[in-house]
Amino acid sequence: STVVTEHRLQGFNPAYFTKAERLFSYSEESFRAASRLLEEKSPPDPFFAGKLPEPEPEWRTVSLENLARFWAHPVRYLLTRRLGIRLEEREMSPSDREPMDLGKGLPRYLLESGLARYRSGGGDPDRLYPVVQASGVLPHGTPGKWTFERSWRSVDAFFRVLEDHRDGESPKFLDVDLSLGSFRLTGRVEGIYHEQALRYRVGRIRAVDRLAAWLNHLALCAGEGASRPGKTLLAGRKVEKRKEETVFCLYRPVPDPLPLLEELLSLYWEGLQGPLPFFPETSGAWAEALFRKERSSGDAREAARKAWEPNGYGFPGEGEDPYLDLCFRGNLPLGEPFSFLAEKIFKPLMFFEEAGTL
């Protein structure tokens, strides 16, 4: 008869060091490894065991740009600005195939963002094409030329829609210098046409874009020198079934923006002393489901989890961010602090926000 012995994949499998099976090993190194596997597991210690001391008083003077950068990623801002910790960002694996079409993902967005900067300055596409082709981002030959021309037409059509809202007027700006409790907020709101600030993103409007537009909008409504509170138009693009549309978020005048700005600054101060459980995409998905779509709290939690976790099609979830993984160990903290912050930030924004297609 045939005697068959099934071995384990690793030599440090505990089965080699118990009498329950006929397997055995004399490796001391594997024995130590197997012993560690059998030890009782304990969760890792939290990265933050307590609060950091308050920052120096000069941190209370905040530029509008830095406040938007903070709310785009509070945890990364805390780690990089206060602790000097910079983690390697996730890198895309290089493809071993030549690009024949940029599709509608990140490569196309990066190309069209560059074209938008050139188009906004009145650049000539015929002069730009050789530069873009030499950079290696386009396919070779005719497919590369076609890809460039398609992207240029798309960007040009997008800007033509924006020009309808500029109405031939030169852009104005508003300098902001506000005393808000113990804080001072400074900066400049640019791109104002007929008392309406115009912002855009050549791609899908994300939660961070809405937050940045909202902060600038509050500053516009609060800034001295404005004849009356203005509006802010945030334009972006959406592609569905090969059809491109220009979409927008319009922010109506806010009668009393100062308390909202002061609250955002107070939360910013908290976020300089410890990681805030606020994540723009995940918190925004939770608030969208609960307040705008009027779904149940269970549905809101599920919407948050979908934004936090990878979707299974190669797109990472927000929770895979290395800074969030370090501070929250990959777990979405769906407790009271999370819901409190999501409501505080997104509920006023959504109250004054209208969305549609231009």
Short mmCIF file of C-alpha atoms in Angstrom, two decimals:
data_model
loop_
_atom_site.label_atom_id
_atom_site.label_comp_id
_atom_site.label_asym_id
_atom_site.label_seq_id
_atom_site.Cartn_x
_atom_site.Cartn_y
_atom_site.Cartn_z
CA SER A 1 0.00 0.00 0.00
CA THR A 2 1.07 3.61 -0.60
CA VAL A 3 1.85 5.85 2.38
CA VAL A 4 1.12 9.55 1.68
CA THR A 5 2.31 12.28 4.04
CA GLU A 6 0.87 15.75 3.41
CA HIS A 7 3.32 18.44 4.48
CA ARG A 8 2.40 22.00 5.32
CA LEU A 9 3.35 24.90 3.11
CA GLN A 10 5.67 26.52 5.67
CA GLY A 11 8.28 24.84 7.81
CA PHE A 12 7.21 26.90 10.82
CA ASN A 13 3.68 25.49 10.83
CA PRO A 14 2.81 24.47 14.44
CA ALA A 15 1.81 21.01 13.18
CA TYR A 16 5.52 20.08 12.99
CA PHE A 17 5.97 20.62 16.73
CA THR A 18 2.92 18.88 18.21
CA LYS A 19 2.25 15.21 18.74
CA ALA A 20 -1.16 15.42 17.11
CA GLU A 21 0.29 14.47 13.71
CA ARG A 22 3.19 12.41 12.38
CA LEU A 23 4.95 15.56 11.10
CA PHE A 24 8.11 16.64 12.91
CA SER A 25 10.99 19.09 12.58
CA TYR A 26 14.33 19.66 14.30
CA SER A 27 14.61 23.31 13.25
CA GLU A 28 15.02 25.53 16.29
CA GLU A 29 14.36 28.64 14.21
CA SER A 30 11.08 27.21 12.87
CA PHE A 31 10.12 26.16 16.40
CA ARG A 32 10.51 29.73 17.65
CA ALA A 33 8.42 31.03 14.74
CA ALA A 34 5.71 28.43 15.37
CA SER A 35 5.65 29.34 19.06
CA ARG A 36 5.04 32.96 18.21
CA LEU A 37 2.12 31.97 16.01
CA LEU A 38 0.48 30.25 18.96
CA GLU A 39 0.86 33.20 21.31
CA GLU A 40 -2.23 35.20 22.21
CA LYS A 41 -2.63 38.11 19.83
CA SER A 42 -3.20 41.62 21.08
CA PRO A 43 -4.19 44.59 18.96
CA PRO A 44 -1.39 47.05 18.20
CA ASP A 45 -1.10 50.08 20.41
CA PRO A 46 -2.73 53.22 18.98
CA PHE A 47 -0.33 55.55 17.21
CA PHE A 48 -1.70 58.44 19.29
CA ALA A 49 -2.07 57.56 22.97
CA GLY A 50 -3.07 61.12 23.88
CA LYS A 51 -3.13 64.68 22.68
CA LEU A 52 -0.14 66.70 21.56
CA PRO A 53 0.48 70.00 23.34
CA GLU A 54 -1.12 73.05 21.77
CA PRO A 55 0.87 74.61 18.92
CA GLU A 56 2.61 77.96 19.24
CA PRO A 57 0.37 81.06 19.02
CA GLU A 58 1.49 81.84 15.45
CA TRP A 59 -0.45 78.76 14.27
CA ARG A 60 -3.64 80.72 15.02
CA THR A 61 -2.94 82.90 11.97
CA VAL A 62 -4.09 80.69 9.11
CA SER A 63 -4.09 81.30 5.39
CA LEU A 64 -7.14 80.33 3.39
CA GLU A 65 -4.94 78.03 1.32
CA ASN A 66 -3.61 76.18 4.38
CA LEU A 67 -7.06 75.83 5.90
CA ALA A 68 -8.27 74.19 2.66
CA ARG A 69 -5.18 71.97 2.69
CA PHE A 70 -5.95 70.94 6.27
CA TRP A 71 -9.57 69.98 5.57
CA ALA A 72 -8.54 68.07 2.45
CA HIS A 73 -6.65 65.65 4.74
CA PRO A 74 -6.53 66.58 8.45
CA VAL A 75 -4.45 63.55 9.49
CA ARG A 76 -1.78 64.07 6.84
CA TYR A 77 -1.62 67.77 7.72
CA LEU A 78 -1.09 66.90 11.39
CA LEU A 79 1.63 64.33 10.71
CA THR A 80 3.54 66.32 8.11
CA ARG A 81 3.22 69.84 9.53
CA ARG A 82 3.49 69.23 13.28
CA LEU A 83 5.43 65.96 13.52
CA GLY A 84 7.47 66.09 10.31
CA ILE A 85 6.36 62.56 9.35
CA ARG A 86 6.16 62.02 5.61
CA LEU A 87 5.06 58.63 4.39
CA GLU A 88 5.53 57.29 0.91
CA GLU A 89 2.40 57.67 -1.12
CA ARG A 90 0.96 54.70 -2.93
CA GLU A 91 2.62 54.32 -6.32
CA MET A 92 0.99 53.01 -9.44
CA SER A 93 2.69 49.88 -10.79
CA PRO A 94 4.31 50.57 -14.15
CA SER A 95 2.57 48.84 -17.00
CA ASP A 96 4.49 46.50 -19.29
CA ARG A 97 2.21 47.39 -22.20
CA GLU A 98 2.32 50.43 -24.43
CA PRO A 99 -0.64 52.81 -23.92
CA MET A 100 -2.96 52.75 -26.91
CA ASP A 101 -5.68 54.82 -25.25
CA LEU A 102 -5.60 56.82 -22.00
CA GLY A 103 -9.21 55.92 -21.24
CA LYS A 104 -10.95 58.03 -18.60
CA GLY A 105 -8.79 57.34 -15.55
CA LEU A 106 -5.88 59.10 -13.88
CA PRO A 107 -3.59 59.28 -16.99
CA ARG A 108 -6.25 61.13 -18.96
CA TYR A 109 -7.05 63.42 -16.03
CA LEU A 110 -3.37 64.36 -15.65
CA LEU A 111 -3.07 65.05 -19.38
CA GLU A 112 -6.21 67.17 -19.52
CA SER A 113 -5.31 69.09 -16.35
CA GLY A 114 -2.09 70.14 -18.09
CA LEU A 115 -4.00 71.06 -21.24
CA ALA A 116 -6.43 73.11 -19.14
CA ARG A 117 -3.60 75.18 -17.66
CA TYR A 118 -2.29 75.81 -21.18
CA ARG A 119 -5.78 76.54 -22.55
CA SER A 120 -6.53 79.03 -19.77
CA GLY A 121 -3.49 81.05 -20.91
CA GLY A 122 -4.69 81.13 -24.50
CA GLY A 123 -2.09 78.62 -25.74
CA ASP A 124 -1.95 77.15 -29.25
CA PRO A 125 -2.50 73.34 -29.29
CA ASP A 126 -0.32 72.91 -32.41
CA ARG A 127 2.66 74.24 -30.48
CA LEU A 128 1.87 72.17 -27.41
CA TYR A 129 1.47 68.78 -29.12
CA PRO A 130 5.21 68.12 -29.78
CA VAL A 131 5.98 68.89 -26.13
CA VAL A 132 3.32 66.49 -24.82
CA GLN A 133 4.34 63.81 -27.34
CA ALA A 134 7.99 64.07 -26.26
CA SER A 135 6.99 63.59 -22.59
CA GLY A 136 5.98 60.00 -23.31
CA VAL A 137 2.44 60.16 -21.94
CA LEU A 138 0.80 59.65 -25.34
CA PRO A 139 0.72 56.55 -27.54
CA HIS A 140 3.07 56.63 -30.52
CA GLY A 141 2.10 57.78 -33.98
CA THR A 142 -1.45 58.38 -35.12
CA PRO A 143 -3.12 57.04 -31.93
CA GLY A 144 -1.14 59.59 -29.92
CA LYS A 145 -2.17 62.45 -32.19
CA TRP A 146 -5.80 61.32 -32.02
CA THR A 147 -5.68 61.04 -28.22
CA PHE A 148 -4.21 64.54 -27.91
CA GLU A 149 -6.79 66.09 -30.26
CA ARG A 150 -9.67 64.34 -28.48
CA SER A 151 -8.49 65.59 -25.10
CA TRP A 152 -7.92 69.11 -26.43
CA ARG A 153 -11.43 69.24 -27.91
CA SER A 154 -12.84 68.05 -24.59
CA VAL A 155 -10.92 70.67 -22.59
CA ASP A 156 -11.76 73.41 -25.09
CA ALA A 157 -15.50 72.59 -24.94
CA PHE A 158 -15.33 72.67 -21.14
CA PHE A 159 -13.71 76.12 -21.16
CA ARG A 160 -16.26 77.45 -23.64
CA VAL A 161 -18.98 76.61 -21.13
CA LEU A 162 -17.03 78.42 -18.41
CA GLU A 163 -16.58 81.46 -20.65
CA ASP A 164 -20.34 81.84 -20.82
CA HIS A 165 -20.24 82.51 -17.07
CA ARG A 166 -17.33 84.92 -17.36
CA ASP A 167 -19.26 86.99 -19.89
CA GLY A 168 -16.09 88.62 -21.19
CA GLU A 169 -15.25 90.20 -17.85
CA SER A 170 -11.71 90.24 -16.50
CA PRO A 171 -11.34 88.31 -13.23
CA LYS A 172 -11.30 90.22 -9.96
CA PHE A 173 -10.06 89.14 -6.57
CA LEU A 174 -10.89 89.83 -2.95
CA ASP A 175 -8.24 90.01 -0.23
CA VAL A 176 -9.43 88.54 3.06
CA ASP A 177 -8.16 89.39 6.55
CA LEU A 178 -10.63 88.28 9.21
CA SER A 179 -10.41 88.20 13.01
CA LEU A 180 -12.42 85.22 14.19
CA GLY A 181 -12.24 84.79 17.95
CA SER A 182 -8.65 83.86 18.75
CA PHE A 183 -7.88 83.18 15.07
CA ARG A 184 -6.91 85.29 12.10
CA LEU A 185 -7.79 84.12 8.61
CA THR A 186 -5.96 85.66 5.66
CA GLY A 187 -5.84 84.99 1.95
CA ARG A 188 -7.28 85.90 -1.40
CA VAL A 189 -10.40 84.74 -3.22
CA GLU A 190 -9.62 84.82 -6.93
CA GLY A 191 -11.59 84.32 -10.13
CA ILE A 192 -14.52 86.60 -9.27
CA TYR A 193 -16.80 87.51 -12.18
CA HIS A 194 -19.88 89.66 -11.55
CA GLU A 195 -19.75 88.92 -7.79
CA GLN A 196 -19.53 85.19 -8.49
CA ALA A 197 -16.35 83.23 -7.82
CA LEU A 198 -15.65 80.63 -10.49
CA ARG A 199 -13.68 77.47 -9.71
CA TYR A 200 -13.25 74.36 -11.82
CA ARG A 201 -11.77 70.90 -11.98
CA VAL A 202 -11.19 69.14 -15.29
CA GLY A 203 -12.67 65.90 -13.99
CA ARG A 204 -15.15 64.54 -11.50
CA ILE A 205 -15.92 66.93 -8.66
CA ARG A 206 -14.67 65.29 -5.47
CA ALA A 207 -15.45 66.01 -1.84
CA VAL A 208 -12.14 67.85 -1.41
CA ASP A 209 -13.06 70.16 -4.31
CA ARG A 210 -16.40 70.93 -2.70
CA LEU A 211 -14.74 71.63 0.65
CA ALA A 212 -12.17 73.98 -0.88
CA ALA A 213 -14.90 75.81 -2.80
CA TRP A 214 -17.00 76.05 0.37
CA LEU A 215 -14.15 77.58 2.39
CA ASN A 216 -13.45 80.13 -0.32
CA HIS A 217 -17.16 80.84 -0.57
CA LEU A 218 -17.45 81.53 3.15
CA ALA A 219 -14.44 83.87 2.91
CA LEU A 220 -16.03 85.60 -0.09
CA CYS A 221 -19.27 86.16 1.83
CA ALA A 222 -17.37 87.44 4.88
CA GLY A 223 -14.71 89.53 3.14
CA GLU A 224 -14.73 93.28 3.58
CA GLY A 225 -15.18 95.28 0.42
CA ALA A 226 -17.76 92.98 -1.11
CA SER A 227 -20.88 94.95 -2.00
CA ARG A 228 -22.99 91.95 -0.99
CA PRO A 229 -22.44 88.27 -0.35
CA GLY A 230 -21.66 86.62 -3.66
CA LYS A 231 -22.02 83.15 -5.13
CA THR A 232 -19.45 80.50 -5.96
CA LEU A 233 -19.71 78.19 -8.95
CA LEU A 234 -17.64 75.01 -8.96
CA ALA A 235 -17.61 73.33 -12.38
CA GLY A 236 -16.46 69.84 -13.26
CA ARG A 237 -17.09 67.07 -15.76
CA LYS A 238 -18.92 63.79 -15.75
CA VAL A 239 -18.65 61.01 -18.33
CA GLU A 240 -21.50 58.54 -18.58
CA LYS A 241 -22.06 56.14 -21.48
CA ARG A 242 -19.40 57.95 -23.55
CA LYS A 243 -21.26 61.22 -23.12
CA GLU A 244 -19.46 64.14 -21.45
CA GLU A 245 -21.37 66.67 -19.42
CA THR A 246 -20.31 69.79 -17.58
CA VAL A 247 -21.66 69.60 -14.05
CA PHE A 248 -21.62 72.19 -11.29
CA CYS A 249 -22.05 72.89 -7.60
CA LEU A 250 -23.43 76.37 -6.92
CA TYR A 251 -23.08 77.88 -3.46
CA ARG A 252 -25.69 80.48 -2.57
CA PRO A 253 -24.91 83.57 -0.44
CA VAL A 254 -24.40 82.78 3.26
CA PRO A 255 -25.93 85.56 5.41
CA ASP A 256 -23.74 84.91 8.45
CA PRO A 257 -20.53 83.10 7.46
CA LEU A 258 -18.35 84.16 10.43
CA PRO A 259 -19.60 81.54 12.97
CA LEU A 260 -19.12 78.80 10.37
CA LEU A 261 -15.55 79.92 9.67
CA GLU A 262 -14.76 80.22 13.37
CA GLU A 263 -16.04 76.70 13.99
CA LEU A 264 -13.89 75.34 11.15
CA LEU A 265 -10.88 77.06 12.68
CA SER A 266 -11.65 75.70 16.16
CA LEU A 267 -11.82 72.18 14.74
CA TYR A 268 -8.59 72.86 12.85
CA TRP A 269 -6.99 73.68 16.23
CA GLU A 270 -8.20 70.35 17.62
CA GLY A 271 -6.81 68.60 14.57
CA LEU A 272 -3.35 70.01 15.29
CA GLN A 273 -3.32 68.13 18.60
CA GLY A 274 -4.61 64.74 17.51
CA PRO A 275 -6.00 62.92 14.47
CA LEU A 276 -9.55 63.96 13.62
CA PRO A 277 -11.77 61.12 12.33
CA PHE A 278 -12.75 63.21 9.32
CA PHE A 279 -12.16 61.83 5.83
CA PRO A 280 -13.61 63.94 2.98
CA GLU A 281 -14.83 61.15 0.70
CA THR A 282 -15.99 58.80 3.46
CA SER A 283 -17.50 61.50 5.70
CA GLY A 284 -19.10 63.09 2.64
CA ALA A 285 -20.68 59.78 1.57
CA TRP A 286 -22.11 59.33 5.08
CA ALA A 287 -23.55 62.87 5.18
CA GLU A 288 -24.87 62.64 1.61
CA ALA A 289 -26.83 59.48 2.38
CA LEU A 290 -28.20 60.75 5.70
CA PHE A 291 -29.02 64.40 5.02
CA ARG A 292 -29.50 64.77 1.28
CA LYS A 293 -30.92 61.38 0.34
CA GLU A 294 -32.65 61.01 3.74
CA ARG A 295 -31.57 57.39 4.08
CA SER A 296 -31.35 55.44 7.34
CA SER A 297 -28.30 55.52 9.60
CA GLY A 298 -27.53 51.96 8.48
CA ASP A 299 -27.50 53.05 4.84
CA ALA A 300 -25.27 55.98 5.74
CA ARG A 301 -22.79 53.65 7.45
CA GLU A 302 -22.80 51.38 4.41
CA ALA A 303 -22.15 54.35 2.09
CA ALA A 304 -19.24 55.36 4.30
CA ARG A 305 -17.77 51.86 4.20
CA LYS A 306 -17.96 51.76 0.40
CA ALA A 307 -15.94 54.96 0.22
CA TRP A 308 -13.46 53.72 2.84
CA GLU A 309 -12.80 50.26 1.36
CA PRO A 310 -11.43 49.38 -2.12
CA ASN A 311 -14.14 48.71 -4.67
CA GLY A 312 -12.64 45.52 -6.11
CA TYR A 313 -11.94 47.04 -9.53
CA GLY A 314 -8.43 48.28 -8.82
CA PHE A 315 -9.49 51.59 -7.27
CA PRO A 316 -8.27 52.10 -3.70
CA GLY A 317 -10.55 53.10 -0.87
CA GLU A 318 -9.87 56.17 1.23
CA GLY A 319 -8.90 53.94 4.16
CA GLU A 320 -5.86 52.64 2.25
CA ASP A 321 -4.19 56.01 2.55
CA PRO A 322 -0.91 55.42 4.45
CA TYR A 323 -1.49 58.30 6.90
CA LEU A 324 -4.95 57.02 7.80
CA ASP A 325 -3.68 53.47 8.02
CA LEU A 326 -0.98 54.56 10.47
CA CYS A 327 -3.37 56.42 12.77
CA PHE A 328 -6.48 54.24 12.48
CA ARG A 329 -4.90 50.85 11.65
CA GLY A 330 -7.15 50.44 8.62
CA ASN A 331 -10.34 50.54 10.70
CA LEU A 332 -13.08 53.03 9.93
CA PRO A 333 -13.97 54.74 13.25
CA LEU A 334 -17.73 54.98 12.78
CA GLY A 335 -18.37 56.36 16.24
CA GLU A 336 -19.79 59.60 17.58
CA PRO A 337 -16.71 61.75 16.77
CA PHE A 338 -16.92 60.64 13.11
CA SER A 339 -20.62 61.44 12.75
CA PHE A 340 -20.24 64.70 14.70
CA LEU A 341 -17.52 65.99 12.36
CA ALA A 342 -19.23 64.80 9.19
CA GLU A 343 -22.41 66.60 10.19
CA LYS A 344 -20.61 69.78 11.32
CA ILE A 345 -18.71 70.11 8.05
CA PHE A 346 -21.06 68.80 5.39
CA LYS A 347 -24.54 69.68 6.62
CA PRO A 348 -24.12 73.50 6.28
CA LEU A 349 -22.30 72.99 2.98
CA MET A 350 -25.15 70.92 1.54
CA PHE A 351 -27.76 73.39 2.79
CA PHE A 352 -26.27 76.18 0.62
CA GLU A 353 -25.22 73.91 -2.27
CA GLU A 354 -27.12 73.28 -5.48
CA ALA A 355 -25.95 70.79 -8.08
CA GLY A 356 -26.83 70.31 -11.71
CA THR A 357 -25.66 70.28 -15.32
CA LEU A 358 -24.49 73.34 -17.22
#
